[in-house]
Amino acid sequence: MTTTDTFAVEAEPYPFEFSPATCALLIIDMQRDFLEPGGFGEMLGNDVSLLRRTIEPNRKLLALWREKGWQVMHTREGHRPDLGCLPPAKKVRGRSPTTIGDPGPMGRILVRGEAGHDIIKELYPLPTEPVIDKPGKGAFYQTDLELVLKNRGIDTLFVCGVTTEVCVNTTIREANDRGFRCIALSDCCASYFPKFHEAGLAMIKAQGGIFGSVTGSKALLASLQAREAA
Ligand code: TIU
């Protein structure tokens, strides 16, 4: 691969071209707190099993990205142990008897360093893969993600993770405003509400791809294989 190599994948609303040298796989918040019982997701009243279908396609895509030597980054939503970065308005939202910072079966809920805050073992980051800790839903707010992307020469993001309409959507909107090209991988994203997953993807790709593009991991893998066979 040279830095000028370009690829294309079938996508909506039109084929998406990218150069591996300037793209990154950005995996959003695939944390135990969202995907396993006893964490933040369940505390909010959600059925966390609805997100688990994303694990296998993410695992396959991550394996391919690593094999090719392309760039990978991960994010985690969570707060400092002293809760200094937790807005009071976020702490009380949901009116749950247990809230962010309180003890749970996987440690203090949504707190950095606790078991529940960690990324699930199937997608565990390598030491060379930046992990961006974010206090909010968007991965750019109060983080150094933009600086890391700039320093690594990245202009295009393949975005996966949970949940589609919350942290994935917010991050893609933030990235789009900062001039990054985004494509969401539909089967690698999920919501606790299937209709919100569909709506979240529809909002990205509507109006000529107002925030970005959408494809599936199978289409992406197929296009890469076809390219190799050519
Ligand atoms: N609740 C919900 O759907 N999502 C979040 O709170 N955070 C993320 O999406 N990561």
PDB file of C-alpha atoms and ligand atoms in Angstrom:
ATOM      1  CA  MET A   1       0.000   0.000   0.000  1.00  0.00           C
ATOM      2  CA  THR A   2       1.207   3.468  -0.779  1.00  0.00           C
ATOM      3  CA  THR A   3      -0.166   6.607   0.803  1.00  0.00           C
ATOM      4  CA  THR A   4      -2.047   7.384  -2.399  1.00  0.00           C
ATOM      5  CA  ASP A   5      -3.971   4.090  -2.588  1.00  0.00           C
ATOM      6  CA  THR A   6      -7.718   4.651  -2.618  1.00  0.00           C
ATOM      7  CA  PHE A   7     -10.536   2.192  -2.056  1.00  0.00           C
ATOM      8  CA  ALA A   8     -14.298   2.409  -2.593  1.00  0.00           C
ATOM      9  CA  VAL A   9     -17.102   0.664  -0.734  1.00  0.00           C
ATOM     10  CA  GLU A  10     -20.790   0.464  -1.627  1.00  0.00           C
ATOM     11  CA  ALA A  11     -22.590   2.771   0.781  1.00  0.00           C
ATOM     12  CA  GLU A  12     -25.587   5.007   1.178  1.00  0.00           C
ATOM     13  CA  PRO A  13     -26.289   7.537  -0.174  1.00  0.00           C
ATOM     14  CA  TYR A  14     -23.465   6.809  -2.685  1.00  0.00           C
ATOM     15  CA  PRO A  15     -20.184   4.832  -2.843  1.00  0.00           C
ATOM     16  CA  PHE A  16     -17.640   5.919  -0.264  1.00  0.00           C
ATOM     17  CA  GLU A  17     -14.014   6.370  -1.253  1.00  0.00           C
ATOM     18  CA  PHE A  18     -11.201   6.288   1.243  1.00  0.00           C
ATOM     19  CA  SER A  19      -7.487   6.055   1.525  1.00  0.00           C
ATOM     20  CA  PRO A  20      -6.292   3.558   4.165  1.00  0.00           C
ATOM     21  CA  ALA A  21      -3.363   5.805   5.048  1.00  0.00           C
ATOM     22  CA  THR A  22      -5.670   8.582   6.217  1.00  0.00           C
ATOM     23  CA  CYS A  23      -8.526   6.625   7.787  1.00  0.00           C
ATOM     24  CA  ALA A  24      -9.137   5.162  11.222  1.00  0.00           C
ATOM     25  CA  LEU A  25     -11.529   2.661  12.709  1.00  0.00           C
ATOM     26  CA  LEU A  26     -13.155   4.471  15.645  1.00  0.00           C
ATOM     27  CA  ILE A  27     -14.907   2.096  18.046  1.00  0.00           C
ATOM     28  CA  ILE A  28     -17.241   3.964  20.366  1.00  0.00           C
ATOM     29  CA  ASP A  29     -17.872   2.917  23.984  1.00  0.00           C
ATOM     30  CA  MET A  30     -17.906  -0.893  23.636  1.00  0.00           C
ATOM     31  CA  GLN A  31     -17.686  -0.999  27.425  1.00  0.00           C
ATOM     32  CA  ARG A  32     -18.953  -3.518  29.946  1.00  0.00           C
ATOM     33  CA  ASP A  33     -21.097  -0.714  31.426  1.00  0.00           C
ATOM     34  CA  PHE A  34     -23.189  -0.657  28.227  1.00  0.00           C
ATOM     35  CA  LEU A  35     -23.065  -4.307  27.125  1.00  0.00           C
ATOM     36  CA  GLU A  36     -23.190  -6.320  30.345  1.00  0.00           C
ATOM     37  CA  PRO A  37     -25.810  -6.610  33.088  1.00  0.00           C
ATOM     38  CA  GLY A  38     -25.201  -4.559  36.230  1.00  0.00           C
ATOM     39  CA  GLY A  39     -23.761  -1.490  34.500  1.00  0.00           C
ATOM     40  CA  PHE A  40     -24.864   1.946  33.374  1.00  0.00           C
ATOM     41  CA  GLY A  41     -27.026   0.693  30.477  1.00  0.00           C
ATOM     42  CA  GLU A  42     -29.064  -1.606  32.692  1.00  0.00           C
ATOM     43  CA  MET A  43     -29.254   1.065  35.405  1.00  0.00           C
ATOM     44  CA  LEU A  44     -31.082   3.244  32.873  1.00  0.00           C
ATOM     45  CA  GLY A  45     -33.661   0.478  32.479  1.00  0.00           C
ATOM     46  CA  ASN A  46     -32.341  -1.014  29.243  1.00  0.00           C
ATOM     47  CA  ASP A  47     -32.042  -4.610  28.006  1.00  0.00           C
ATOM     48  CA  VAL A  48     -28.286  -4.745  27.404  1.00  0.00           C
ATOM     49  CA  SER A  49     -28.518  -7.986  25.403  1.00  0.00           C
ATOM     50  CA  LEU A  50     -29.804  -5.888  22.466  1.00  0.00           C
ATOM     51  CA  LEU A  51     -26.309  -4.502  21.922  1.00  0.00           C
ATOM     52  CA  ARG A  52     -24.429  -7.786  21.878  1.00  0.00           C
ATOM     53  CA  ARG A  53     -25.067  -8.587  18.194  1.00  0.00           C
ATOM     54  CA  THR A  54     -22.476  -5.922  17.412  1.00  0.00           C
ATOM     55  CA  ILE A  55     -19.631  -7.812  19.090  1.00  0.00           C
ATOM     56  CA  GLU A  56     -18.895 -10.352  16.358  1.00  0.00           C
ATOM     57  CA  PRO A  57     -18.947  -7.935  13.368  1.00  0.00           C
ATOM     58  CA  ASN A  58     -16.819  -5.486  15.338  1.00  0.00           C
ATOM     59  CA  ARG A  59     -14.392  -8.267  16.224  1.00  0.00           C
ATOM     60  CA  LYS A  60     -14.039  -9.260  12.553  1.00  0.00           C
ATOM     61  CA  LEU A  61     -13.563  -5.686  11.388  1.00  0.00           C
ATOM     62  CA  LEU A  62     -11.033  -4.978  14.133  1.00  0.00           C
ATOM     63  CA  ALA A  63      -9.074  -8.126  13.232  1.00  0.00           C
ATOM     64  CA  LEU A  64      -8.942  -7.059   9.588  1.00  0.00           C
ATOM     65  CA  TRP A  65      -7.895  -3.489  10.431  1.00  0.00           C
ATOM     66  CA  ARG A  66      -5.098  -4.791  12.642  1.00  0.00           C
ATOM     67  CA  GLU A  67      -3.964  -7.309  10.039  1.00  0.00           C
ATOM     68  CA  LYS A  68      -3.677  -4.528   7.471  1.00  0.00           C
ATOM     69  CA  GLY A  69      -1.831  -2.265   9.891  1.00  0.00           C
ATOM     70  CA  TRP A  70      -4.501   0.444   9.558  1.00  0.00           C
ATOM     71  CA  GLN A  71      -5.220   2.801  12.434  1.00  0.00           C
ATOM     72  CA  VAL A  72      -7.598   1.900  15.251  1.00  0.00           C
ATOM     73  CA  MET A  73      -8.924   4.058  18.077  1.00  0.00           C
ATOM     74  CA  HIS A  74     -11.333   3.376  20.915  1.00  0.00           C
ATOM     75  CA  THR A  75     -13.435   5.605  23.149  1.00  0.00           C
ATOM     76  CA  ARG A  76     -14.865   5.104  26.609  1.00  0.00           C
ATOM     77  CA  GLU A  77     -17.587   7.182  28.238  1.00  0.00           C
ATOM     78  CA  GLY A  78     -16.931   7.742  31.920  1.00  0.00           C
ATOM     79  CA  HIS A  79     -15.885  10.025  34.713  1.00  0.00           C
ATOM     80  CA  ARG A  80     -12.958  10.747  36.998  1.00  0.00           C
ATOM     81  CA  PRO A  81     -13.107   8.862  40.314  1.00  0.00           C
ATOM     82  CA  ASP A  82     -13.587  12.223  42.055  1.00  0.00           C
ATOM     83  CA  LEU A  83     -16.535  12.877  39.669  1.00  0.00           C
ATOM     84  CA  GLY A  84     -15.096  16.298  38.885  1.00  0.00           C
ATOM     85  CA  CYS A  85     -16.055  15.928  35.210  1.00  0.00           C
ATOM     86  CA  LEU A  86     -19.612  14.746  35.929  1.00  0.00           C
ATOM     87  CA  PRO A  87     -22.136  17.543  35.387  1.00  0.00           C
ATOM     88  CA  PRO A  88     -24.745  17.539  38.173  1.00  0.00           C
ATOM     89  CA  ALA A  89     -27.442  17.537  35.478  1.00  0.00           C
ATOM     90  CA  LYS A  90     -26.046  14.252  34.090  1.00  0.00           C
ATOM     91  CA  LYS A  91     -25.773  12.697  37.556  1.00  0.00           C
ATOM     92  CA  VAL A  92     -29.478  13.172  38.324  1.00  0.00           C
ATOM     93  CA  ARG A  93     -30.860  12.345  34.881  1.00  0.00           C
ATOM     94  CA  GLY A  94     -33.047   9.251  34.891  1.00  0.00           C
ATOM     95  CA  ARG A  95     -34.051   9.632  38.557  1.00  0.00           C
ATOM     96  CA  SER A  96     -32.667   6.165  39.207  1.00  0.00           C
ATOM     97  CA  PRO A  97     -31.985   5.156  42.827  1.00  0.00           C
ATOM     98  CA  THR A  98     -28.487   4.200  41.620  1.00  0.00           C
ATOM     99  CA  THR A  99     -26.628   6.785  39.543  1.00  0.00           C
ATOM    100  CA  ILE A 100     -23.217   7.445  38.010  1.00  0.00           C
ATOM    101  CA  GLY A 101     -20.492   7.080  40.644  1.00  0.00           C
ATOM    102  CA  ASP A 102     -22.511   4.747  42.897  1.00  0.00           C
ATOM    103  CA  PRO A 103     -21.268   1.197  43.596  1.00  0.00           C
ATOM    104  CA  GLY A 104     -22.598  -1.602  41.392  1.00  0.00           C
ATOM    105  CA  PRO A 105     -21.731  -5.223  40.588  1.00  0.00           C
ATOM    106  CA  MET A 106     -18.941  -4.080  38.210  1.00  0.00           C
ATOM    107  CA  GLY A 107     -17.628  -1.328  40.481  1.00  0.00           C
ATOM    108  CA  ARG A 108     -18.667   2.308  40.576  1.00  0.00           C
ATOM    109  CA  ILE A 109     -20.983   3.027  37.655  1.00  0.00           C
ATOM    110  CA  LEU A 110     -19.368   4.750  34.659  1.00  0.00           C
ATOM    111  CA  VAL A 111     -16.222   5.653  36.611  1.00  0.00           C
ATOM    112  CA  ARG A 112     -12.780   5.430  35.023  1.00  0.00           C
ATOM    113  CA  GLY A 113     -10.664   2.560  36.305  1.00  0.00           C
ATOM    114  CA  GLU A 114     -13.643   0.449  37.406  1.00  0.00           C
ATOM    115  CA  ALA A 115     -14.365  -2.969  35.861  1.00  0.00           C
ATOM    116  CA  GLY A 116     -17.584  -1.786  34.226  1.00  0.00           C
ATOM    117  CA  HIS A 117     -15.842   1.126  32.537  1.00  0.00           C
ATOM    118  CA  ASP A 118     -13.435  -1.178  30.730  1.00  0.00           C
ATOM    119  CA  ILE A 119     -13.812  -2.237  27.103  1.00  0.00           C
ATOM    120  CA  ILE A 120     -15.221  -5.738  26.585  1.00  0.00           C
ATOM    121  CA  LYS A 121     -12.569  -8.425  26.259  1.00  0.00           C
ATOM    122  CA  GLU A 122     -13.525  -9.338  22.661  1.00  0.00           C
ATOM    123  CA  LEU A 123     -12.495  -5.853  21.454  1.00  0.00           C
ATOM    124  CA  TYR A 124      -9.778  -5.069  23.959  1.00  0.00           C
ATOM    125  CA  PRO A 125      -7.423  -2.317  22.731  1.00  0.00           C
ATOM    126  CA  LEU A 126      -3.781  -3.020  21.959  1.00  0.00           C
ATOM    127  CA  PRO A 127      -1.253  -0.777  23.712  1.00  0.00           C
ATOM    128  CA  THR A 128      -0.600   0.975  20.390  1.00  0.00           C
ATOM    129  CA  GLU A 129      -4.267   1.906  19.882  1.00  0.00           C
ATOM    130  CA  PRO A 130      -5.276   5.257  21.403  1.00  0.00           C
ATOM    131  CA  VAL A 131      -8.126   5.064  23.926  1.00  0.00           C
ATOM    132  CA  ILE A 132      -9.997   8.344  24.299  1.00  0.00           C
ATOM    133  CA  ASP A 133     -11.725   8.869  27.642  1.00  0.00           C
ATOM    134  CA  LYS A 134     -14.697  11.175  27.251  1.00  0.00           C
ATOM    135  CA  PRO A 135     -17.034  12.639  29.854  1.00  0.00           C
ATOM    136  CA  GLY A 136     -19.874  13.227  27.400  1.00  0.00           C
ATOM    137  CA  LYS A 137     -21.650  11.555  24.530  1.00  0.00           C
ATOM    138  CA  GLY A 138     -19.514  13.105  21.779  1.00  0.00           C
ATOM    139  CA  ALA A 139     -15.904  11.891  21.488  1.00  0.00           C
ATOM    140  CA  PHE A 140     -14.574  15.389  20.716  1.00  0.00           C
ATOM    141  CA  TYR A 141     -16.005  17.230  23.729  1.00  0.00           C
ATOM    142  CA  GLN A 142     -13.307  17.773  26.399  1.00  0.00           C
ATOM    143  CA  THR A 143     -10.954  15.173  24.851  1.00  0.00           C
ATOM    144  CA  ASP A 144      -7.771  15.233  22.768  1.00  0.00           C
ATOM    145  CA  LEU A 145      -9.287  13.171  19.936  1.00  0.00           C
ATOM    146  CA  GLU A 146      -9.013  15.971  17.364  1.00  0.00           C
ATOM    147  CA  LEU A 147      -5.324  16.468  18.197  1.00  0.00           C
ATOM    148  CA  VAL A 148      -4.609  12.735  17.985  1.00  0.00           C
ATOM    149  CA  LEU A 149      -6.364  12.497  14.598  1.00  0.00           C
ATOM    150  CA  LYS A 150      -4.489  15.523  13.280  1.00  0.00           C
ATOM    151  CA  ASN A 151      -1.125  14.214  14.457  1.00  0.00           C
ATOM    152  CA  ARG A 152      -1.794  10.889  12.779  1.00  0.00           C
ATOM    153  CA  GLY A 153      -2.910  12.467   9.500  1.00  0.00           C
ATOM    154  CA  ILE A 154      -6.433  11.052   9.684  1.00  0.00           C
ATOM    155  CA  ASP A 155      -9.292  12.662   7.758  1.00  0.00           C
ATOM    156  CA  THR A 156     -11.754   9.763   7.489  1.00  0.00           C
ATOM    157  CA  LEU A 157     -13.475   7.811  10.260  1.00  0.00           C
ATOM    158  CA  PHE A 158     -15.120   4.383  10.097  1.00  0.00           C
ATOM    159  CA  VAL A 159     -17.403   4.616  13.113  1.00  0.00           C
ATOM    160  CA  CYS A 160     -18.698   1.612  15.074  1.00  0.00           C
ATOM    161  CA  GLY A 161     -20.047   1.083  18.575  1.00  0.00           C
ATOM    162  CA  VAL A 162     -22.873   1.956  20.892  1.00  0.00           C
ATOM    163  CA  THR A 163     -25.358   3.417  20.980  1.00  0.00           C
ATOM    164  CA  THR A 164     -26.294   4.447  17.468  1.00  0.00           C
ATOM    165  CA  GLU A 165     -28.483   7.426  18.312  1.00  0.00           C
ATOM    166  CA  VAL A 166     -26.524   8.634  21.332  1.00  0.00           C
ATOM    167  CA  CYS A 167     -22.707   8.441  21.336  1.00  0.00           C
ATOM    168  CA  VAL A 168     -22.250   7.278  17.729  1.00  0.00           C
ATOM    169  CA  ASN A 169     -24.543   9.965  16.326  1.00  0.00           C
ATOM    170  CA  THR A 170     -23.152  12.721  18.544  1.00  0.00           C
ATOM    171  CA  THR A 171     -19.578  11.812  17.631  1.00  0.00           C
ATOM    172  CA  ILE A 172     -20.326  11.708  13.893  1.00  0.00           C
ATOM    173  CA  ARG A 173     -21.991  15.126  14.102  1.00  0.00           C
ATOM    174  CA  GLU A 174     -19.027  16.547  15.996  1.00  0.00           C
ATOM    175  CA  ALA A 175     -16.577  14.982  13.517  1.00  0.00           C
ATOM    176  CA  ASN A 176     -18.529  16.288  10.522  1.00  0.00           C
ATOM    177  CA  ASP A 177     -18.447  19.841  11.880  1.00  0.00           C
ATOM    178  CA  ARG A 178     -14.676  19.545  12.271  1.00  0.00           C
ATOM    179  CA  GLY A 179     -14.189  18.448   8.669  1.00  0.00           C
ATOM    180  CA  PHE A 180     -13.733  14.697   9.111  1.00  0.00           C
ATOM    181  CA  ARG A 181     -15.382  12.347   6.630  1.00  0.00           C
ATOM    182  CA  CYS A 182     -17.464   9.709   8.439  1.00  0.00           C
ATOM    183  CA  ILE A 183     -19.020   6.397   7.560  1.00  0.00           C
ATOM    184  CA  ALA A 184     -21.079   4.408  10.078  1.00  0.00           C
ATOM    185  CA  LEU A 185     -21.015   0.592   9.978  1.00  0.00           C
ATOM    186  CA  SER A 186     -24.661  -0.342  10.488  1.00  0.00           C
ATOM    187  CA  ASP A 187     -24.209  -3.868  11.888  1.00  0.00           C
ATOM    188  CA  CYS A 188     -21.350  -2.737  14.130  1.00  0.00           C
ATOM    189  CA  CYS A 189     -23.637  -0.184  15.832  1.00  0.00           C
ATOM    190  CA  ALA A 190     -26.723  -0.797  17.961  1.00  0.00           C
ATOM    191  CA  SER A 191     -29.255   0.858  20.207  1.00  0.00           C
ATOM    192  CA  TYR A 192     -31.356  -0.312  23.142  1.00  0.00           C
ATOM    193  CA  PHE A 193     -34.226   0.796  20.867  1.00  0.00           C
ATOM    194  CA  PRO A 194     -34.111  -0.849  17.414  1.00  0.00           C
ATOM    195  CA  LYS A 195     -36.232   1.917  15.872  1.00  0.00           C
ATOM    196  CA  PHE A 196     -33.766   4.524  17.174  1.00  0.00           C
ATOM    197  CA  HIS A 197     -30.919   2.547  15.592  1.00  0.00           C
ATOM    198  CA  GLU A 198     -32.686   2.771  12.224  1.00  0.00           C
ATOM    199  CA  ALA A 199     -33.554   6.442  12.744  1.00  0.00           C
ATOM    200  CA  GLY A 200     -29.997   7.234  13.863  1.00  0.00           C
ATOM    201  CA  LEU A 201     -28.567   5.778  10.662  1.00  0.00           C
ATOM    202  CA  ALA A 202     -31.270   7.414   8.531  1.00  0.00           C
ATOM    203  CA  MET A 203     -30.401  10.827   9.967  1.00  0.00           C
ATOM    204  CA  ILE A 204     -26.726  10.413   9.055  1.00  0.00           C
ATOM    205  CA  LYS A 205     -27.284   9.416   5.439  1.00  0.00           C
ATOM    206  CA  ALA A 206     -30.321  11.610   4.576  1.00  0.00           C
ATOM    207  CA  GLN A 207     -30.034  14.778   2.518  1.00  0.00           C
ATOM    208  CA  GLY A 208     -27.133  13.510   0.431  1.00  0.00           C
ATOM    209  CA  GLY A 209     -25.285  12.247   3.499  1.00  0.00           C
ATOM    210  CA  ILE A 210     -25.716  15.329   5.648  1.00  0.00           C
ATOM    211  CA  PHE A 211     -23.421  13.986   8.391  1.00  0.00           C
ATOM    212  CA  GLY A 212     -21.829  11.024   6.628  1.00  0.00           C
ATOM    213  CA  SER A 213     -22.387   7.709   4.916  1.00  0.00           C
ATOM    214  CA  VAL A 214     -23.647   4.305   6.029  1.00  0.00           C
ATOM    215  CA  THR A 215     -22.599   0.824   4.973  1.00  0.00           C
ATOM    216  CA  GLY A 216     -22.366  -2.646   6.535  1.00  0.00           C
ATOM    217  CA  SER A 217     -19.258  -4.513   7.583  1.00  0.00           C
ATOM    218  CA  LYS A 218     -20.001  -7.289   5.079  1.00  0.00           C
ATOM    219  CA  ALA A 219     -20.007  -4.830   2.169  1.00  0.00           C
ATOM    220  CA  LEU A 220     -16.782  -3.322   3.416  1.00  0.00           C
ATOM    221  CA  LEU A 221     -15.058  -6.692   3.839  1.00  0.00           C
ATOM    222  CA  ALA A 222     -16.288  -7.803   0.402  1.00  0.00           C
ATOM    223  CA  SER A 223     -14.951  -4.695  -1.284  1.00  0.00           C
ATOM    224  CA  LEU A 224     -11.575  -5.145   0.358  1.00  0.00           C
ATOM    225  CA  GLN A 225     -11.444  -8.809  -0.669  1.00  0.00           C
ATOM    226  CA  ALA A 226     -12.459  -7.962  -4.241  1.00  0.00           C
ATOM    227  CA  ARG A 227      -9.738  -5.376  -4.355  1.00  0.00           C
ATOM    228  CA  GLU A 228      -7.144  -7.902  -3.174  1.00  0.00           C
ATOM    229  CA  ALA A 229      -8.290 -10.459  -5.744  1.00  0.00           C
ATOM    230  CA  ALA A 230      -8.067  -7.936  -8.605  1.00  0.00           C
TER     231      ALA A 230
HETATM  232  N1  TIU B   1     -27.895   5.516  27.004  1.00  0.00           N
HETATM  233  C1  TIU B   1     -27.407   5.385  25.781  1.00  0.00           C
HETATM  234  O1  TIU B   1     -28.090   4.960  24.854  1.00  0.00           O
HETATM  235  N2  TIU B   1     -26.106   5.699  25.529  1.00  0.00           N
HETATM  236  C2  TIU B   1     -25.227   6.316  26.384  1.00  0.00           C
HETATM  237  O2  TIU B   1     -25.569   6.738  27.480  1.00  0.00           O
HETATM  238  N3  TIU B   1     -23.928   6.416  25.956  1.00  0.00           N
HETATM  239  C3  TIU B   1     -23.452   5.969  24.729  1.00  0.00           C
HETATM  240  O3  TIU B   1     -24.189   5.917  23.745  1.00  0.00           O
HETATM  241  N4  TIU B   1     -22.202   5.509  24.674  1.00  0.00           N
END
